[in-house]
RNA sequence: GUGGCUGUAGCUCAGCUGGUUAGAGCAUCAGAUUGUGGUUCUGAGGGUCGUGGGUUCGAGUCCCAUUAGCCACCCCA
């Protein structure tokens, strides 16, 4: 019995079959990103805490994984003057694992501003970490696939992001609804009901409308300290009916007198117009209750949900006007989206949407009959590899049954056998594991036969 | 940070109101088959029943604590 080993809560190992499927998702996303002119970058897994802290709200700060300083990290700490953990932390940790890809990207842009072509379009596919309590569809380590463009405030970017969402999910075969809204409209609403300061409280509460219902939302608004009349003033908005344009018309009546709200309505109108010309196959919904948690969003916001699976959002994003400002570079607007690869995987798994194509594996296995036969096979093995055929030779002369089983388990389609009789005839026996048939061929025509069989598959 | 559920073989689980040696399927290994896998048949190995304490003549089963995992809330991809 070996000692019990395990991995940290909320993290996972990925075996070869799972990796094949994960790569299928990531490759699809990458292809679409490139198709729209986005270029890849990577940033370190860890950032200085000064980069991370304060960007995700109070809750986000709590969910940051902090990295203990190396060495004798207590050396210069005066423990008697420290009062509690929160007081001690800044003295013993100065780095943390990244929480998302957007903030590190903003840091990257500011640091490299002189080298980058603007508007700069980048994509980034890397893991992020959150010290959450894991549950269904929620992990402590997961991949985000981000595409952002900074240095352009054109709404064409927003429209293209929605097109990318459309393309990714139609290629993957997932039916989705894209919900869109605009933070400026929400800000206008907050102002219209006389509570411009309470934007975050309002949005966080109404974001849950379809989940907990209007009564609970109102309760929560009250708990968050909103006066009754403000809550009442909000009610008609929450139930604005009709298509997107009808909603915009109703909104004009409510927030038309507020400058920011009007701006939001204008932006939404333009975006809808772009999208009307984009031949989308996905379902688009202007959802006034969509708020999204991250508080750096300032314009359009998106969220994508799978229609046939209950797993929360699988993609989200929005515009942030001043993210680089906190790193000393004001006036740079950006907009981006993030695909949650792990949740997309879970959805596709649940709905059985993965194509049958199995893991990339060996095409041909040479069975091992002994020392002389090994030598006889080696040149042929090399030749096949040169020709681009994934080839293995079994490393030891085990019983054939065992070697065949290995080929079977790895789903290797072709097996080559060469024993005494083949060596005598300068030939090889090629077996098709699927069909079960086999034929003995002259050495010179083996490669061709293999090539033809693989083509046929 | 708050609440609920569950820990039995490598995995998925059964195990009745406490009763003698704790079972099944899958997986693993060996054999049937010394140059032929995926099917079949036969056999084998593998467990301090999460951990610690308690009740009892007797605990996988009941009670308490602890720990780990899952689910929900908060928040989020």
Short mmCIF file of C-alpha atoms (C1' of nucleotides) in Angstrom, two decimals:
data_model
loop_
_atom_site.label_atom_id
_atom_site.label_comp_id
_atom_site.label_asym_id
_atom_site.label_seq_id
_atom_site.Cartn_x
_atom_site.Cartn_y
_atom_site.Cartn_z
CA UNK A 1 0.00 0.00 0.00
CA UNK A 2 1.36 3.35 -0.96
CA UNK A 3 0.84 6.37 1.22
CA UNK A 4 -2.23 8.36 0.45
CA UNK A 5 -1.47 11.23 -1.83
CA UNK A 6 -3.83 13.90 -3.00
CA UNK A 7 -4.00 17.29 -4.64
CA UNK A 8 -5.30 20.52 -3.12
CA UNK A 9 -9.01 21.04 -2.96
CA UNK A 10 -10.48 22.54 -6.09
CA UNK A 11 -7.59 21.50 -8.33
CA UNK A 12 -7.55 18.64 -10.84
CA UNK A 13 -5.25 16.34 -12.76
CA UNK A 14 -5.96 15.91 -16.46
CA UNK A 15 -5.26 12.57 -18.14
CA UNK A 16 -4.55 12.13 -21.85
CA UNK A 17 -8.20 11.68 -22.90
CA UNK A 18 -9.29 14.74 -20.97
CA UNK A 19 -6.40 16.75 -22.36
CA UNK A 20 -7.42 15.86 -25.90
CA UNK A 21 -10.84 17.30 -25.20
CA UNK A 22 -9.53 20.34 -23.37
CA UNK A 23 -7.19 21.07 -26.23
CA UNK A 24 -10.07 20.77 -28.65
CA UNK A 25 -11.82 23.58 -26.78
CA UNK A 26 -8.72 25.72 -26.37
CA UNK A 27 -7.73 25.26 -30.02
CA UNK A 28 -11.17 26.27 -31.19
CA UNK A 29 -11.05 29.42 -29.10
CA UNK A 30 -7.52 30.23 -30.23
CA UNK A 31 -8.43 29.84 -33.89
CA UNK A 32 -11.30 32.27 -33.52
CA UNK A 33 -9.14 34.75 -31.64
CA UNK A 34 -6.56 34.68 -34.42
CA UNK A 35 -9.24 34.99 -37.04
CA UNK A 36 -10.10 38.37 -35.56
CA UNK A 37 -6.52 39.54 -35.41
CA UNK A 38 -5.72 38.95 -31.76
CA UNK A 39 -2.15 38.05 -30.79
CA UNK A 40 -1.06 35.90 -27.86
CA UNK A 41 0.80 37.02 -24.77
CA UNK A 42 1.56 35.38 -21.45
CA UNK A 43 2.16 36.87 -18.04
CA UNK A 44 3.59 35.27 -14.87
CA UNK A 45 1.48 33.08 -12.62
CA UNK A 46 2.38 35.38 -9.76
CA UNK A 47 2.11 39.13 -9.57
CA UNK A 48 3.07 41.62 -6.92
CA UNK A 49 0.22 42.04 -4.50
CA UNK A 50 0.27 45.76 -5.16
CA UNK A 51 -0.80 44.92 -8.71
CA UNK A 52 -3.61 42.67 -7.60
CA UNK A 53 -5.07 44.17 -4.45
CA UNK A 54 -8.02 46.51 -4.67
CA UNK A 55 -8.90 45.62 -8.25
CA UNK A 56 -11.61 43.09 -7.57
CA UNK A 57 -13.45 44.63 -4.67
CA UNK A 58 -13.31 43.59 -1.06
CA UNK A 59 -14.54 40.08 -1.81
CA UNK A 60 -11.93 39.62 -4.50
CA UNK A 61 -9.10 40.58 -2.18
CA UNK A 62 -10.17 37.84 0.19
CA UNK A 63 -10.08 35.28 -2.61
CA UNK A 64 -6.50 36.04 -3.62
CA UNK A 65 -3.97 33.30 -3.01
CA UNK A 66 -1.03 34.96 -1.31
CA UNK A 67 2.49 33.65 -1.53
CA UNK A 68 4.48 33.56 1.67
CA UNK A 69 7.77 35.39 1.37
CA UNK A 70 10.80 33.16 1.09
CA UNK A 71 13.39 32.66 3.76
CA UNK A 72 13.02 33.96 7.29
CA UNK A 73 9.99 36.08 6.54
CA UNK A 74 9.49 37.03 10.16
CA UNK A 75 12.97 38.47 10.54
CA UNK A 76 12.03 42.12 10.20
CA UNK A 77 8.55 41.94 11.63
CA UNK A 78 7.91 43.42 15.03
CA UNK A 79 5.33 40.94 16.25
CA UNK A 80 4.43 43.01 19.28
CA UNK A 81 3.14 45.80 17.07
CA UNK A 82 1.14 43.46 14.88
CA UNK A 83 -2.53 43.13 15.67
CA UNK A 84 -4.18 40.19 13.99
CA UNK A 85 -3.69 38.36 10.72
CA UNK A 86 -4.77 41.17 8.41
CA UNK A 87 -2.15 43.35 10.04
CA UNK A 88 0.55 40.72 9.68
CA UNK A 89 -0.14 39.74 6.07
CA UNK A 90 1.40 42.75 4.36
CA UNK A 91 4.65 42.10 6.22
CA UNK A 92 5.03 38.47 5.19
CA UNK A 93 3.52 38.31 1.70
CA UNK A 94 4.27 40.50 -1.23
CA UNK A 95 3.27 38.25 -4.13
CA UNK A 96 0.04 36.54 -5.08
CA UNK A 97 -1.31 34.19 -7.73
CA UNK A 98 -3.21 35.99 -10.46
CA UNK A 99 -6.96 36.17 -10.00
CA UNK A 100 -7.84 36.88 -13.60
CA UNK A 101 -6.05 37.81 -16.82
CA UNK A 102 -7.41 41.31 -17.28
CA UNK A 103 -5.55 43.06 -14.50
CA UNK A 104 -2.19 41.49 -15.37
CA UNK A 105 -2.88 42.51 -18.96
CA UNK A 106 -3.50 46.12 -17.91
CA UNK A 107 -0.19 46.02 -16.06
CA UNK A 108 1.46 44.56 -19.14
CA UNK A 109 0.08 47.27 -21.41
CA UNK A 110 1.28 50.05 -19.14
CA UNK A 111 4.74 48.54 -18.85
CA UNK A 112 5.09 47.93 -22.58
CA UNK A 113 3.19 50.90 -23.90
CA UNK A 114 6.01 52.02 -26.13
CA UNK A 115 6.41 48.72 -27.92
CA UNK A 116 2.76 47.95 -28.60
CA UNK A 117 0.76 48.84 -31.69
CA UNK A 118 -2.49 50.52 -30.68
CA UNK A 119 -5.29 49.61 -30.75
CA UNK A 120 -3.67 46.52 -29.24
CA UNK A 121 -5.51 43.22 -29.55
CA UNK A 122 -4.24 40.42 -27.40
CA UNK A 123 -5.44 37.02 -26.39
CA UNK A 124 -4.22 35.12 -23.37
CA UNK A 125 -4.99 31.58 -22.30
CA UNK A 126 -3.62 30.71 -18.88
CA UNK A 127 -4.77 29.39 -15.53
CA UNK A 128 -5.96 31.69 -12.77
CA UNK A 129 -6.44 30.93 -9.07
CA UNK A 130 -9.13 31.85 -6.59
CA UNK A 131 -9.23 30.82 -2.93
CA UNK A 132 -12.91 30.07 -3.19
CA UNK A 133 -14.70 27.18 -1.65
CA UNK A 134 -15.04 24.80 -4.60
CA UNK A 135 -18.33 23.34 -5.74
CA UNK A 136 -19.99 22.30 -8.93
CA UNK A 137 -18.53 24.23 -11.84
CA UNK A 138 -16.26 26.15 -9.53
CA UNK A 139 -12.58 25.40 -9.14
CA UNK A 140 -9.67 26.96 -7.34
CA UNK A 141 -7.48 26.63 -10.38
CA UNK A 142 -9.07 27.13 -13.78
CA UNK A 143 -8.30 28.43 -17.22
CA UNK A 144 -9.48 31.68 -18.66
CA UNK A 145 -9.27 32.48 -22.33
CA UNK A 146 -9.23 36.23 -22.69
CA UNK A 147 -9.38 38.46 -25.70
CA UNK A 148 -9.11 42.19 -25.11
CA UNK A 149 -8.53 45.25 -27.22
CA UNK A 150 -7.16 48.37 -25.60
CA UNK A 151 -6.70 51.83 -27.03
CA UNK A 152 -9.98 52.04 -28.91
CA UNK A 153 -13.37 53.09 -27.66
CA UNK A 154 -15.16 52.12 -30.84
CA UNK A 155 -18.24 50.00 -30.26
CA UNK A 156 -17.19 47.98 -33.27
CA UNK A 157 -14.93 46.13 -30.84
CA UNK A 158 -17.87 45.15 -28.68
CA UNK A 159 -19.71 43.94 -31.75
CA UNK A 160 -16.74 41.85 -32.83
CA UNK A 161 -16.43 40.29 -29.41
CA UNK A 162 -20.02 39.14 -29.64
CA UNK A 163 -19.29 37.73 -33.09
CA UNK A 164 -16.36 35.84 -31.63
CA UNK A 165 -18.58 34.44 -28.92
CA UNK A 166 -21.03 33.42 -31.60
CA UNK A 167 -18.35 31.72 -33.65
CA UNK A 168 -16.72 29.87 -30.76
CA UNK A 169 -19.92 28.41 -29.42
CA UNK A 170 -21.36 27.51 -32.78
CA UNK A 171 -18.11 25.71 -33.63
CA UNK A 172 -18.27 23.87 -30.33
CA UNK A 173 -21.93 23.08 -30.82
CA UNK A 174 -23.17 24.74 -27.65
CA UNK A 175 -26.42 26.66 -27.79
CA UNK A 176 -26.05 29.85 -25.83
CA UNK A 177 -27.75 33.09 -25.01
CA UNK A 178 -25.67 36.24 -24.83
CA UNK A 179 -26.96 38.76 -22.37
CA UNK A 180 -25.82 42.31 -22.86
CA UNK A 181 -26.28 45.44 -20.85
CA UNK A 182 -24.45 48.67 -20.20
CA UNK A 183 -23.08 49.94 -16.94
CA UNK A 184 -23.88 53.50 -17.94
CA UNK A 185 -27.54 52.57 -18.16
CA UNK A 186 -27.33 51.04 -14.72
CA UNK A 187 -25.58 54.15 -13.43
CA UNK A 188 -28.34 56.24 -15.02
CA UNK A 189 -30.91 54.16 -13.22
CA UNK A 190 -29.17 54.59 -9.91
CA UNK A 191 -29.12 58.32 -10.51
CA UNK A 192 -32.74 58.41 -11.66
CA UNK A 193 -33.94 56.89 -8.41
CA UNK A 194 -31.81 59.29 -6.44
CA UNK A 195 -29.14 56.78 -5.38
CA UNK A 196 -26.15 57.37 -7.66
CA UNK A 197 -23.75 56.29 -4.92
CA UNK A 198 -25.37 52.92 -4.52
CA UNK A 199 -24.70 51.57 -7.99
CA UNK A 200 -22.83 48.51 -6.75
CA UNK A 201 -25.46 47.62 -4.17
CA UNK A 202 -28.22 47.99 -6.71
CA UNK A 203 -26.53 46.01 -9.43
CA UNK A 204 -25.49 43.19 -7.15
CA UNK A 205 -29.05 42.78 -5.96
CA UNK A 206 -30.85 42.99 -9.27
CA UNK A 207 -28.30 40.67 -10.85
CA UNK A 208 -30.02 37.89 -8.95
CA UNK A 209 -33.52 38.64 -10.21
CA UNK A 210 -33.99 35.54 -12.33
CA UNK A 211 -32.44 33.40 -9.63
CA UNK A 212 -34.20 34.48 -6.44
CA UNK A 213 -37.21 36.48 -7.65
CA UNK A 214 -38.38 40.01 -7.20
CA UNK A 215 -39.35 39.75 -3.55
CA UNK A 216 -35.96 38.57 -2.40
CA UNK A 217 -34.30 41.17 -4.56
CA UNK A 218 -36.32 43.88 -2.91
CA UNK A 219 -35.50 42.44 0.50
CA UNK A 220 -31.85 42.53 -0.36
CA UNK A 221 -32.06 46.07 -1.66
CA UNK A 222 -33.62 47.09 1.63
CA UNK A 223 -30.92 45.22 3.55
CA UNK A 224 -28.33 47.09 1.57
CA UNK A 225 -29.89 50.27 2.88
CA UNK A 226 -31.90 51.54 -0.07
CA UNK A 227 -34.90 53.68 0.88
CA UNK A 228 -38.30 52.22 0.13
CA UNK A 229 -39.21 54.86 -2.42
CA UNK A 230 -36.03 54.17 -4.38
CA UNK A 231 -36.86 50.48 -4.45
CA UNK A 232 -40.34 51.26 -5.66
CA UNK A 233 -38.96 53.55 -8.34
CA UNK A 234 -36.85 50.70 -9.57
CA UNK A 235 -39.71 48.22 -10.00
CA UNK A 236 -40.99 49.30 -13.42
CA UNK A 237 -37.49 49.08 -14.84
CA UNK A 238 -36.98 45.53 -13.69
CA UNK A 239 -40.03 44.45 -15.62
CA UNK A 240 -39.53 46.41 -18.79
CA UNK A 241 -40.88 44.20 -21.50
CA UNK A 242 -40.41 43.83 -25.20
CA UNK A 243 -37.47 43.50 -27.54
CA UNK A 244 -34.26 45.42 -27.12
CA UNK A 245 -35.49 48.50 -28.96
CA UNK A 246 -38.71 48.61 -26.98
CA UNK A 247 -36.70 48.39 -23.78
CA UNK A 248 -34.52 51.26 -24.91
CA UNK A 249 -37.60 53.37 -25.61
CA UNK A 250 -38.98 52.72 -22.14
CA UNK A 251 -35.61 53.51 -20.65
CA UNK A 252 -35.45 56.85 -22.36
CA UNK A 253 -38.51 57.92 -20.40
CA UNK A 254 -36.96 56.91 -17.12
CA UNK A 255 -33.34 57.97 -17.47
CA UNK A 256 -33.44 60.20 -20.54
CA UNK A 257 -32.78 63.26 -18.42
CA UNK A 258 -29.58 61.85 -17.02
CA UNK A 259 -26.50 62.39 -19.11
CA UNK A 260 -24.74 59.14 -18.33
CA UNK A 261 -27.90 57.13 -18.82
CA UNK A 262 -28.48 58.72 -22.21
CA UNK A 263 -24.93 57.87 -23.20
CA UNK A 264 -25.57 54.27 -22.23
CA UNK A 265 -28.72 54.14 -24.31
CA UNK A 266 -26.84 55.56 -27.29
CA UNK A 267 -24.08 53.00 -26.92
CA UNK A 268 -26.52 50.17 -26.68
CA UNK A 269 -28.37 51.40 -29.76
CA UNK A 270 -25.19 51.53 -31.82
CA UNK A 271 -24.08 48.12 -30.63
CA UNK A 272 -27.42 46.58 -31.53
CA UNK A 273 -27.16 48.12 -34.95
CA UNK A 274 -23.72 46.62 -35.55
CA UNK A 275 -24.92 43.26 -34.35
CA UNK A 276 -27.96 43.36 -36.59
CA UNK A 277 -25.53 43.24 -39.51
CA UNK A 278 -23.36 40.49 -38.11
CA UNK A 279 -25.29 37.36 -39.08
CA UNK A 280 -25.30 35.97 -35.58
CA UNK A 281 -26.68 32.55 -34.95
CA UNK A 282 -26.81 32.88 -31.20
CA UNK A 283 -29.61 34.25 -29.11
CA UNK A 284 -29.07 37.87 -28.07
CA UNK A 285 -30.81 39.41 -25.11
CA UNK A 286 -30.71 42.93 -23.75
CA UNK A 287 -31.02 42.17 -20.06
CA UNK A 288 -31.40 45.14 -17.74
CA UNK A 289 -30.77 42.97 -14.74
CA UNK A 290 -27.36 41.86 -15.92
CA UNK A 291 -24.79 43.59 -13.74
CA UNK A 292 -21.65 41.44 -13.36
CA UNK A 293 -19.54 41.62 -10.28
CA UNK A 294 -16.24 43.05 -11.35
CA UNK A 295 -16.44 46.70 -10.56
CA UNK A 296 -14.02 47.97 -13.17
CA UNK A 297 -16.57 47.71 -15.97
CA UNK A 298 -17.85 51.05 -17.20
CA UNK A 299 -19.70 50.44 -20.48
CA UNK A 300 -21.07 47.42 -22.27
CA UNK A 301 -21.15 44.18 -20.30
CA UNK A 302 -21.77 40.67 -21.59
CA UNK A 303 -22.48 37.32 -20.14
CA UNK A 304 -22.97 34.02 -21.93
CA UNK A 305 -25.02 31.15 -20.61
CA UNK A 306 -25.49 27.69 -22.04
CA UNK A 307 -29.12 27.08 -22.87
CA UNK A 308 -29.15 23.36 -22.17
CA UNK A 309 -27.06 23.17 -19.01
CA UNK A 310 -27.34 24.77 -15.61
CA UNK A 311 -23.82 25.75 -14.74
CA UNK A 312 -23.68 29.52 -14.44
CA UNK A 313 -21.98 31.72 -16.96
CA UNK A 314 -19.42 30.21 -19.29
CA UNK A 315 -18.15 33.45 -20.75
CA UNK A 316 -18.31 37.08 -19.76
CA UNK A 317 -16.78 40.44 -20.34
CA UNK A 318 -17.22 44.12 -20.80
CA UNK A 319 -15.67 47.51 -21.29
CA UNK A 320 -13.42 49.16 -18.75
CA UNK A 321 -12.50 52.75 -19.41
CA UNK A 322 -9.74 53.25 -16.95
CA UNK A 323 -8.16 49.99 -15.89
CA UNK A 324 -4.70 51.14 -16.91
CA UNK A 325 -5.25 54.34 -14.98
CA UNK A 326 -4.47 52.66 -11.68
CA UNK A 327 -1.10 51.71 -13.13
CA UNK A 328 -0.37 55.27 -14.14
CA UNK A 329 -1.71 55.37 -17.67
CA UNK A 330 -5.04 57.18 -17.76
CA UNK A 331 -7.40 57.58 -20.68
CA UNK A 332 -6.88 54.16 -22.19
CA UNK A 333 -10.15 52.36 -22.82
CA UNK A 334 -10.35 48.63 -23.21
CA UNK A 335 -12.94 45.97 -23.82
CA UNK A 336 -12.65 42.23 -23.58
CA UNK A 337 -14.19 38.87 -23.00
CA UNK A 338 -13.17 35.81 -21.10
CA UNK A 339 -14.14 32.24 -21.93
CA UNK A 340 -14.28 29.84 -18.99
CA UNK A 341 -12.68 26.78 -20.55
CA UNK A 342 -13.32 24.51 -17.59
CA UNK A 343 -17.01 25.26 -17.44
CA UNK A 344 -17.28 24.93 -21.20
CA UNK A 345 -15.72 21.50 -20.78
CA UNK A 346 -18.27 20.57 -18.14
CA UNK A 347 -21.13 21.72 -20.36
CA UNK A 348 -19.85 19.79 -23.37
CA UNK A 349 -19.28 16.74 -21.25
CA UNK A 350 -22.77 16.89 -19.82
CA UNK A 351 -24.35 17.37 -23.23
CA UNK A 352 -22.01 14.88 -24.93
CA UNK A 353 -20.89 17.40 -27.50
CA UNK A 354 -17.32 16.24 -27.93
CA UNK A 355 -16.58 14.80 -31.37
CA UNK A 356 -15.62 11.15 -31.54
CA UNK A 357 -12.05 11.90 -32.62
CA UNK A 358 -9.98 10.41 -29.87
CA UNK A 359 -6.78 11.54 -28.26
CA UNK A 360 -3.82 12.11 -30.50
CA UNK A 361 -1.97 8.83 -30.13
CA UNK A 362 0.47 6.49 -31.74
CA UNK A 363 -0.41 5.41 -35.27
CA UNK A 364 1.82 2.38 -35.50
CA UNK A 365 3.26 0.06 -32.87
CA UNK A 366 6.10 -2.32 -33.69
CA UNK A 367 5.89 -5.41 -31.53
CA UNK A 368 9.08 -6.59 -29.95
CA UNK A 369 10.07 -10.21 -30.66
CA UNK A 370 13.58 -10.11 -29.29
CA UNK A 371 17.05 -8.53 -29.67
CA UNK A 372 17.63 -9.44 -33.34
CA UNK A 373 14.11 -8.45 -34.38
CA UNK A 374 14.47 -5.09 -32.58
CA UNK A 375 17.51 -4.28 -34.67
CA UNK A 376 15.67 -5.35 -37.79
CA UNK A 377 12.77 -2.99 -36.99
CA UNK A 378 14.69 0.10 -35.90
CA UNK A 379 15.51 1.50 -39.36
CA UNK A 380 11.87 1.09 -40.37
CA UNK A 381 10.71 2.84 -37.19
CA UNK A 382 12.99 5.78 -37.95
CA UNK A 383 11.84 5.95 -41.53
CA UNK A 384 8.19 6.10 -40.53
CA UNK A 385 8.85 8.87 -38.04
CA UNK A 386 10.66 10.82 -40.74
CA UNK A 387 7.53 10.45 -42.82
CA UNK A 388 5.45 11.94 -40.02
CA UNK A 389 3.84 8.74 -38.77
CA UNK A 390 3.56 8.57 -34.97
CA UNK A 391 5.49 5.39 -34.30
CA UNK A 392 6.44 3.36 -31.25
CA UNK A 393 8.37 0.18 -30.77
CA UNK A 394 7.50 -1.85 -27.70
CA UNK A 395 10.53 -1.54 -25.44
CA UNK A 396 10.90 -5.16 -24.39
CA UNK A 397 10.07 -8.61 -25.73
CA UNK A 398 7.02 -9.29 -23.58
CA UNK A 399 4.45 -11.87 -24.48
CA UNK A 400 2.63 -10.86 -27.62
CA UNK A 401 -0.64 -10.87 -25.78
CA UNK A 402 0.64 -8.19 -23.47
CA UNK A 403 2.01 -6.09 -26.31
CA UNK A 404 -1.21 -6.38 -28.28
CA UNK A 405 -3.17 -5.39 -25.22
CA UNK A 406 -1.04 -2.31 -24.89
CA UNK A 407 -1.82 -1.37 -28.49
CA UNK A 408 -5.46 -1.95 -27.80
CA UNK A 409 -5.53 0.17 -24.66
CA UNK A 410 -3.80 3.03 -26.40
CA UNK A 411 -6.14 2.74 -29.34
CA UNK A 412 -3.25 2.28 -31.75
CA UNK A 413 -4.79 1.46 -35.13
CA UNK A 414 -1.87 -0.42 -36.72
CA UNK A 415 0.58 -2.99 -35.41
CA UNK A 416 3.70 -4.20 -37.20
CA UNK A 417 5.12 -7.64 -36.47
CA UNK A 418 8.48 -8.96 -37.53
CA UNK A 419 9.79 -12.31 -36.32
CA UNK A 420 12.05 -14.91 -37.79
CA UNK A 421 10.01 -15.58 -40.90
CA UNK A 422 9.61 -11.89 -41.79
CA UNK A 423 13.31 -11.29 -41.27
CA UNK A 424 14.09 -14.22 -43.53
CA UNK A 425 11.90 -12.73 -46.25
CA UNK A 426 12.91 -9.10 -45.71
CA UNK A 427 9.28 -8.34 -44.96
CA UNK A 428 6.91 -7.09 -42.26
CA UNK A 429 3.47 -8.18 -41.18
CA UNK A 430 1.03 -5.29 -40.84
CA UNK A 431 -2.08 -5.78 -38.78
CA UNK A 432 -5.13 -3.53 -38.76
CA UNK A 433 -6.40 -3.54 -35.19
CA UNK A 434 -9.86 -2.34 -36.13
CA UNK A 435 -10.54 -4.78 -38.95
CA UNK A 436 -8.51 -7.57 -37.46
CA UNK A 437 -6.93 -8.49 -40.80
CA UNK A 438 -3.21 -8.64 -41.49
CA UNK A 439 -0.91 -8.97 -44.44
CA UNK A 440 2.78 -9.64 -44.92
CA UNK A 441 4.50 -7.09 -47.11
CA UNK A 442 7.95 -6.61 -48.57
CA UNK A 443 9.95 -4.15 -46.52
CA UNK A 444 9.94 -1.63 -49.34
CA UNK A 445 6.16 -1.31 -49.49
CA UNK A 446 5.42 -1.16 -45.74
CA UNK A 447 5.49 2.63 -45.47
CA UNK A 448 3.16 3.03 -48.41
CA UNK A 449 0.68 0.49 -47.04
CA UNK A 450 0.68 2.20 -43.65
CA UNK A 451 0.15 5.54 -45.26
CA UNK A 452 -2.83 4.26 -47.23
CA UNK A 453 -4.44 2.60 -44.23
CA UNK A 454 -4.06 5.73 -42.13
CA UNK A 455 -5.52 7.86 -44.89
CA UNK A 456 -8.55 5.60 -45.05
CA UNK A 457 -9.30 6.15 -41.37
"C1'" G B 1 -17.19 33.06 6.44
"C1'" U B 2 -22.56 30.22 7.07
"C1'" G B 3 -25.60 25.72 6.41
"C1'" G B 4 -26.73 20.48 4.58
"C1'" C B 5 -25.06 15.49 2.88
"C1'" U B 6 -21.36 11.65 2.61
"C1'" G B 7 -16.49 8.75 4.02
"C1'" U B 8 -16.52 0.47 3.32
"C1'" A B 9 -10.98 -2.91 -2.01
"C1'" G B 10 -7.34 1.15 -7.06
"C1'" C B 11 -12.71 3.01 -8.89
"C1'" U B 12 -18.34 2.80 -8.31
"C1'" C B 13 -21.09 1.07 -4.50
"C1'" A B 14 -24.07 -3.02 -1.36
"C1'" G B 15 -23.95 -4.45 3.68
"C1'" C B 16 -31.53 -5.15 6.76
"C1'" U B 17 -33.92 -3.71 13.64
"C1'" G B 18 -26.00 -4.12 16.18
"C1'" G B 19 -24.44 -10.92 15.85
"C1'" U B 20 -19.48 -15.46 13.94
"C1'" U B 21 -14.56 -15.35 8.38
"C1'" A B 22 -17.22 -7.57 5.49
"C1'" G B 23 -19.44 -8.57 -0.24
"C1'" A B 24 -20.48 -7.30 -5.76
"C1'" G B 25 -19.28 -5.01 -10.43
"C1'" C B 26 -15.30 -2.74 -12.86
"C1'" A B 27 -9.94 -2.42 -12.79
"C1'" U B 28 -5.15 -5.19 -11.83
"C1'" C B 29 -2.26 -9.79 -12.19
"C1'" A B 30 -1.91 -15.04 -13.71
"C1'" G B 31 -3.76 -19.19 -16.60
"C1'" A B 32 -6.95 -21.42 -20.70
"C1'" U B 33 -3.87 -19.45 -25.83
"C1'" U B 34 5.00 -20.43 -25.95
"C1'" G B 35 3.48 -15.45 -33.21
"C1'" U B 36 -1.98 -12.24 -32.21
"C1'" G B 37 -5.53 -7.58 -28.76
"C1'" G B 38 -10.51 -5.89 -28.07
"C1'" U B 39 -15.08 -11.05 -26.69
"C1'" U B 40 -15.33 -15.54 -23.32
"C1'" C B 41 -14.01 -18.86 -19.19
"C1'" U B 42 -11.03 -20.07 -14.64
"C1'" G B 43 -8.23 -18.43 -10.62
"C1'" A B 44 -5.45 -14.89 -7.50
"C1'" G B 45 -4.01 -10.57 -4.91
"C1'" G B 46 -6.02 -6.43 -2.66
"C1'" G B 47 -9.65 -3.83 3.66
"C1'" U B 48 -6.90 -1.51 11.12
"C1'" C B 49 -14.83 -0.19 7.25
"C1'" G B 50 -11.62 8.21 7.14
"C1'" U B 51 -9.40 9.08 12.30
"C1'" G B 52 -10.02 9.21 17.78
"C1'" G B 53 -13.07 8.24 21.77
"C1'" G B 54 -17.81 6.29 23.93
"C1'" U B 55 -22.28 2.81 24.59
"C1'" U B 56 -22.49 -2.74 24.42
"C1'" C B 57 -21.18 -9.53 26.01
"C1'" G B 58 -20.47 -7.91 20.83
"C1'" A B 59 -19.97 -1.87 16.47
"C1'" G B 60 -19.02 -1.22 9.27
"C1'" U B 61 -23.96 -0.56 11.70
"C1'" C B 62 -25.75 3.45 17.54
"C1'" C B 63 -23.66 8.25 20.14
"C1'" C B 64 -19.82 12.26 20.49
"C1'" A B 65 -15.60 14.64 18.58
"C1'" U B 66 -12.29 15.32 14.61
"C1'" U B 67 -10.80 15.28 9.56
"C1'" A B 68 -11.57 15.00 4.31
"C1'" G B 69 -14.74 15.27 0.15
"C1'" C B 70 -19.35 16.76 -2.19
"C1'" C B 71 -23.59 20.16 -2.45
"C1'" A B 72 -25.96 24.92 -1.34
"C1'" C B 73 -25.39 30.25 0.41
"C1'" C B 74 -22.04 34.61 -0.19
"C1'" C B 75 -19.38 35.73 -4.53
"C1'" C B 76 -17.88 34.22 -9.24
"C1'" A B 77 -15.55 31.64 -14.94
#
